[in-house]
Coordinates of C-alpha atoms and ligand atoms in Angstrom, one line a residue:
X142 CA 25.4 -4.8 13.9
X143 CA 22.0 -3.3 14.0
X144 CA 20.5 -1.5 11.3
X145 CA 20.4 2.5 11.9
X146 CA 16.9 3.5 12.8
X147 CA 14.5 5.2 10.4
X148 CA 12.3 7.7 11.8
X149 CA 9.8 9.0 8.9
X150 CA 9.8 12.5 8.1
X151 CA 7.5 15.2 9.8
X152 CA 7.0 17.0 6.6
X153 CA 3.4 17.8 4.4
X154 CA 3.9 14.6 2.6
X155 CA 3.6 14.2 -1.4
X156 CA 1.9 10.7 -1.8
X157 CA 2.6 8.5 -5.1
X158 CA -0.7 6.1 -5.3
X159 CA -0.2 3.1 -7.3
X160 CA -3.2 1.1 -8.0
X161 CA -4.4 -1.8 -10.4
X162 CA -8.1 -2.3 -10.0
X163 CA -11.3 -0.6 -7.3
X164 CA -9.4 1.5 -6.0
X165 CA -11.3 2.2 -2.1
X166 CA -8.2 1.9 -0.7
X167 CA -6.6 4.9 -2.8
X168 CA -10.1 6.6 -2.1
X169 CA -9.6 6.8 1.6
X170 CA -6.4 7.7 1.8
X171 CA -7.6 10.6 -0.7
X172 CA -10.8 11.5 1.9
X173 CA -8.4 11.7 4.7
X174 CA -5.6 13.9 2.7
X175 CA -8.9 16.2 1.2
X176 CA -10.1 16.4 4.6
X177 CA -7.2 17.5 6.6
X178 CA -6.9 14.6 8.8
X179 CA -3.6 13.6 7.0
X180 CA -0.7 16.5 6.6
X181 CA -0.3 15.1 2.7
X182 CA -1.0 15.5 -1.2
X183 CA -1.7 13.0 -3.8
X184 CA 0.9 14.5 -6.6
X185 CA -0.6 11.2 -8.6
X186 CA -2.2 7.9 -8.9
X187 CA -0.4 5.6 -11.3
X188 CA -1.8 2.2 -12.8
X189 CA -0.6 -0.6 -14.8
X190 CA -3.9 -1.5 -15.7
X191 CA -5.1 1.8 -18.5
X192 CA -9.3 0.4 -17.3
X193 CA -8.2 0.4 -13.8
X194 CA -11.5 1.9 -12.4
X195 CA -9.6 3.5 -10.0
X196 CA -7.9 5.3 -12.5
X197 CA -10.7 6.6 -13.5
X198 CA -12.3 7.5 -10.4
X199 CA -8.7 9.8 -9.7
X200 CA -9.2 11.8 -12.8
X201 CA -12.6 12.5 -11.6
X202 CA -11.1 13.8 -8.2
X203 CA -8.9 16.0 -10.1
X204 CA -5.9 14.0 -9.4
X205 CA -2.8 13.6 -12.0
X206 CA -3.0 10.2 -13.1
X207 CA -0.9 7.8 -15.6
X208 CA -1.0 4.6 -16.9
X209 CA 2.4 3.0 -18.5
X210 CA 2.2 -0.4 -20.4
X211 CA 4.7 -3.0 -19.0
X212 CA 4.5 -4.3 -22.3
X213 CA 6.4 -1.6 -23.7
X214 CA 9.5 -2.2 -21.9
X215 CA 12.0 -4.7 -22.4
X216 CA 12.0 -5.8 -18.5
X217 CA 10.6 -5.2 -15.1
X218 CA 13.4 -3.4 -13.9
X219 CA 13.2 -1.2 -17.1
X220 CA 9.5 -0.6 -16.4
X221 CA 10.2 0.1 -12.6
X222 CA 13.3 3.0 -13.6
X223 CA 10.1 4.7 -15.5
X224 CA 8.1 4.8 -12.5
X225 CA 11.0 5.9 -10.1
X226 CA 11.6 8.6 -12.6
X227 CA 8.3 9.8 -13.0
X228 CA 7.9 9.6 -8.6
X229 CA 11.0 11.8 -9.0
X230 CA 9.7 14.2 -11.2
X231 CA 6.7 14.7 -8.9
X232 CA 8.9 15.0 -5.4
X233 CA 7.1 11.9 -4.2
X234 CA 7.7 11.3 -0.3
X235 CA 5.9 8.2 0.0
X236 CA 4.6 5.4 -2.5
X237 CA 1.2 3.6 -1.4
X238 CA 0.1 0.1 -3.3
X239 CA -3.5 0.1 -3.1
X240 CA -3.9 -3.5 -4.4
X241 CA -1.5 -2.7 -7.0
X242 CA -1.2 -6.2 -8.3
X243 CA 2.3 -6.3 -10.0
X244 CA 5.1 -6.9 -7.7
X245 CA 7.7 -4.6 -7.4
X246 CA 11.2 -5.0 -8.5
X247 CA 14.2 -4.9 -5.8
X248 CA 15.7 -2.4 -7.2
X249 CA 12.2 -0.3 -6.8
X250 CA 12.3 -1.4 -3.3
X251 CA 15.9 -0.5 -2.6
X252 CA 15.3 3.0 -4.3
X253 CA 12.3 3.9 -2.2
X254 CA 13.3 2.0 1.2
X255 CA 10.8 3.0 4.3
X256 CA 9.1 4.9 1.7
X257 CA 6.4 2.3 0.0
X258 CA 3.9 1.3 2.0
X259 CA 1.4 -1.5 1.4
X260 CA -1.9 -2.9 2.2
X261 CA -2.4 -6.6 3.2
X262 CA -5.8 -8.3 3.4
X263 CA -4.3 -10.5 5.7
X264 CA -2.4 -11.0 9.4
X265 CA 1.3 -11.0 8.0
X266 CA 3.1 -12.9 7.9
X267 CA 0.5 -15.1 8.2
X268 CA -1.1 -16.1 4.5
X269 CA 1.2 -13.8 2.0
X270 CA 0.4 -13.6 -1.8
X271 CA -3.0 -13.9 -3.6
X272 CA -6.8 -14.9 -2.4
X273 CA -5.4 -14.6 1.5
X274 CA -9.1 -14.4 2.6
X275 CA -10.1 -17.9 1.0
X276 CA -7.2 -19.6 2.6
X277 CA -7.8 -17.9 5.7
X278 CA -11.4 -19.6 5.5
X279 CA -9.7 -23.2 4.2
X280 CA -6.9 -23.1 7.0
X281 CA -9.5 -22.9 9.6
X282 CA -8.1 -19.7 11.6
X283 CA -10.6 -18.0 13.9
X284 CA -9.0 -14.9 13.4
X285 CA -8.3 -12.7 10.2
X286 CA -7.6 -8.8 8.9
X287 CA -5.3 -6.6 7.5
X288 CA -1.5 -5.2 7.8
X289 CA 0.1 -1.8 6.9
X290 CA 3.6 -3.0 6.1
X291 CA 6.9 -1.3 4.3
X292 CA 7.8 -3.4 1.2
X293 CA 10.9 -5.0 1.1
X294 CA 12.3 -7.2 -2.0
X295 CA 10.7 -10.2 0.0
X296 CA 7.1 -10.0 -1.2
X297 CA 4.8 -9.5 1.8
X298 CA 7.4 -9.2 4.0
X299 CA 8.5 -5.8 4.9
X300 CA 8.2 -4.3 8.4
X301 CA 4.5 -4.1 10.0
X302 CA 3.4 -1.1 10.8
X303 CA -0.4 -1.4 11.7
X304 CA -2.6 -4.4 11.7
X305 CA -6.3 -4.7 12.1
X306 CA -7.7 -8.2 13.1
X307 CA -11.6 -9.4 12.0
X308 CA -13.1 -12.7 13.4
X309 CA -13.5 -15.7 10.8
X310 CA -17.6 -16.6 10.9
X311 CA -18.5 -20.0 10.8
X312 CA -20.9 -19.2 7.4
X313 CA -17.9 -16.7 6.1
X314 CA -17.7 -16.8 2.5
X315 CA -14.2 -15.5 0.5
X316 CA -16.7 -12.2 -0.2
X317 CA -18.1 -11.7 3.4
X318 CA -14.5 -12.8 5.0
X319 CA -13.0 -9.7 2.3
X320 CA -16.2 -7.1 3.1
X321 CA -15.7 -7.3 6.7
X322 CA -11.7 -7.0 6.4
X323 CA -12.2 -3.9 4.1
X324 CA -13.9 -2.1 6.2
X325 CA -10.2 -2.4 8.4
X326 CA -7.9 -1.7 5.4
X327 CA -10.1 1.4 5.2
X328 CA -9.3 2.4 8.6
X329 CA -5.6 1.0 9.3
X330 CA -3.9 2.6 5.8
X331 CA -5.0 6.0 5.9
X332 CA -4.0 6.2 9.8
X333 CA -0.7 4.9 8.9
X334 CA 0.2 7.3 6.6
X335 CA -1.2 10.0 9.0
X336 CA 1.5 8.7 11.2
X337 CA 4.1 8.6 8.6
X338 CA 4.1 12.6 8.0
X339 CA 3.9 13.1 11.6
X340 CA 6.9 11.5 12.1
X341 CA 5.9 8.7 14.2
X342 CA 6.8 5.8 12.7
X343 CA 10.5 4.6 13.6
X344 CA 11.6 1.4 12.1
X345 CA 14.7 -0.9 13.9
X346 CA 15.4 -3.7 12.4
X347 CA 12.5 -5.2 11.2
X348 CA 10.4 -3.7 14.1
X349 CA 7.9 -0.3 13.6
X350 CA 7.5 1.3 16.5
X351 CA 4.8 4.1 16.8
X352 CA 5.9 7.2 18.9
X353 CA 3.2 8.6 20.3
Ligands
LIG14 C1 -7.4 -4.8 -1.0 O1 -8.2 -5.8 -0.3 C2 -6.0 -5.0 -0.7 O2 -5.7 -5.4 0.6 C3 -5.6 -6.1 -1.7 O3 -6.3 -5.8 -2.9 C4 -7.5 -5.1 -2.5 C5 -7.5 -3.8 -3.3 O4 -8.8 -3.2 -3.1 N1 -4.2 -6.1 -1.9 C6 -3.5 -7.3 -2.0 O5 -4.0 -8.3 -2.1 C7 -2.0 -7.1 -2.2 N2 -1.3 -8.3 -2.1 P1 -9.0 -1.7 -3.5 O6 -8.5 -1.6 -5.0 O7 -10.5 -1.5 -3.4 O8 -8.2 -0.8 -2.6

């Protein structure tokens, strides 16, 4: 039997940002929200990493932040509960990993399903995990980019909602191949969360369809 289908929520939307290092992805999403083009608030930005730079740059914004040490918890699951509490606390609509570089547990994924959103730097499911855009360059492919996708306990795997492709230069290095694909992740993520809160994204299956 098919799943029953998801349609997100045309709502104003309170965003959960959870980070572990730059932080440009969180940034945009954050210049889209300030500037009206998304119907959403950041209610915080949460890192693993207390130096995350991004962090930082958050509390400069004005933005709630917190950092919780994983080290301080007897397991991931544990650690997880904390977060889903503290996303509970806050009324949190919608969790955004903006290279948030610890990977969720299942029960995280289960608690918040169609509601975590990720950014790829890479054509799922083509090249999941880590340094995507040097094996991108070592496999050869002519084409590269980025995917929106929901997270699901398989890592990388979740539903695709948007993807932005790049070409693969003949003189691409791991640093020009990632430049050129940022400048897509920058596009692609806040436009899919502009989506999400205007309730356009419906989800069959493992299928995302955008209503327009
Ligand atoms: C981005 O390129 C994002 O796609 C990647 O980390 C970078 C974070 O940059 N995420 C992953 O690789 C997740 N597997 P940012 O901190 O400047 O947004």
């Amino acid at each position: 039997m098919a799943d029953e289908i998801f349609v997100s929520p045309k709502k104003h939307g309170r965003i959960m940002v959870l980070l572990s290092g730059r932080g440009s992805n969180f940034m945009k999403i954050h210049d889209a929200v300030r500037d009206g083009e998304v119907d959403a608030e950041i209610a915080l930005v949460f890192s693993n990493k207390e130096d995350a730079p991004g962090l930082r740059i958050a509390r400069e914004r004005g933005l709630e932040t917190l950092f919780l040490n994983a080290k301080l918890y007897p397991d991931k699951e544990e650690y997880d509960r904390e977060i889903i509490r503290e996303a509970g606390k806050r009324g949190v609509d919608l969790i955004c990993l903006a290279g948030y570089m610890k990977v969720l547990t299942p029960l995280f994924c289960a608690a918040f399903k169609n509601r975590i959103m990720n950014i790829h730097p890479a054509l799922l499911p083509s090249f999941p995990g880590l340094h995507v855009q040097q094996k991108a360059i070592d496999w050869g492919v002519r084409f590269s980019g980025c995917t929106v996708h929901f997270v699901a306990a398989e890592i990388d795997m979740g539903p695709i909602i948007l993807q932005a492709a790049v070409p693969v230069l003949r003189d691409d290095t791991e640093e020009t191949l990632s430049a050129r694909i940022l400048l897509e992740e920058h596009k692609i993520y806040p436009e899919a969360v502009r989506l999400y809160f205007e309730g356009k994204i419906e989800v069959q299956d493992r299928r995302v369809l955008i209503r327009e």
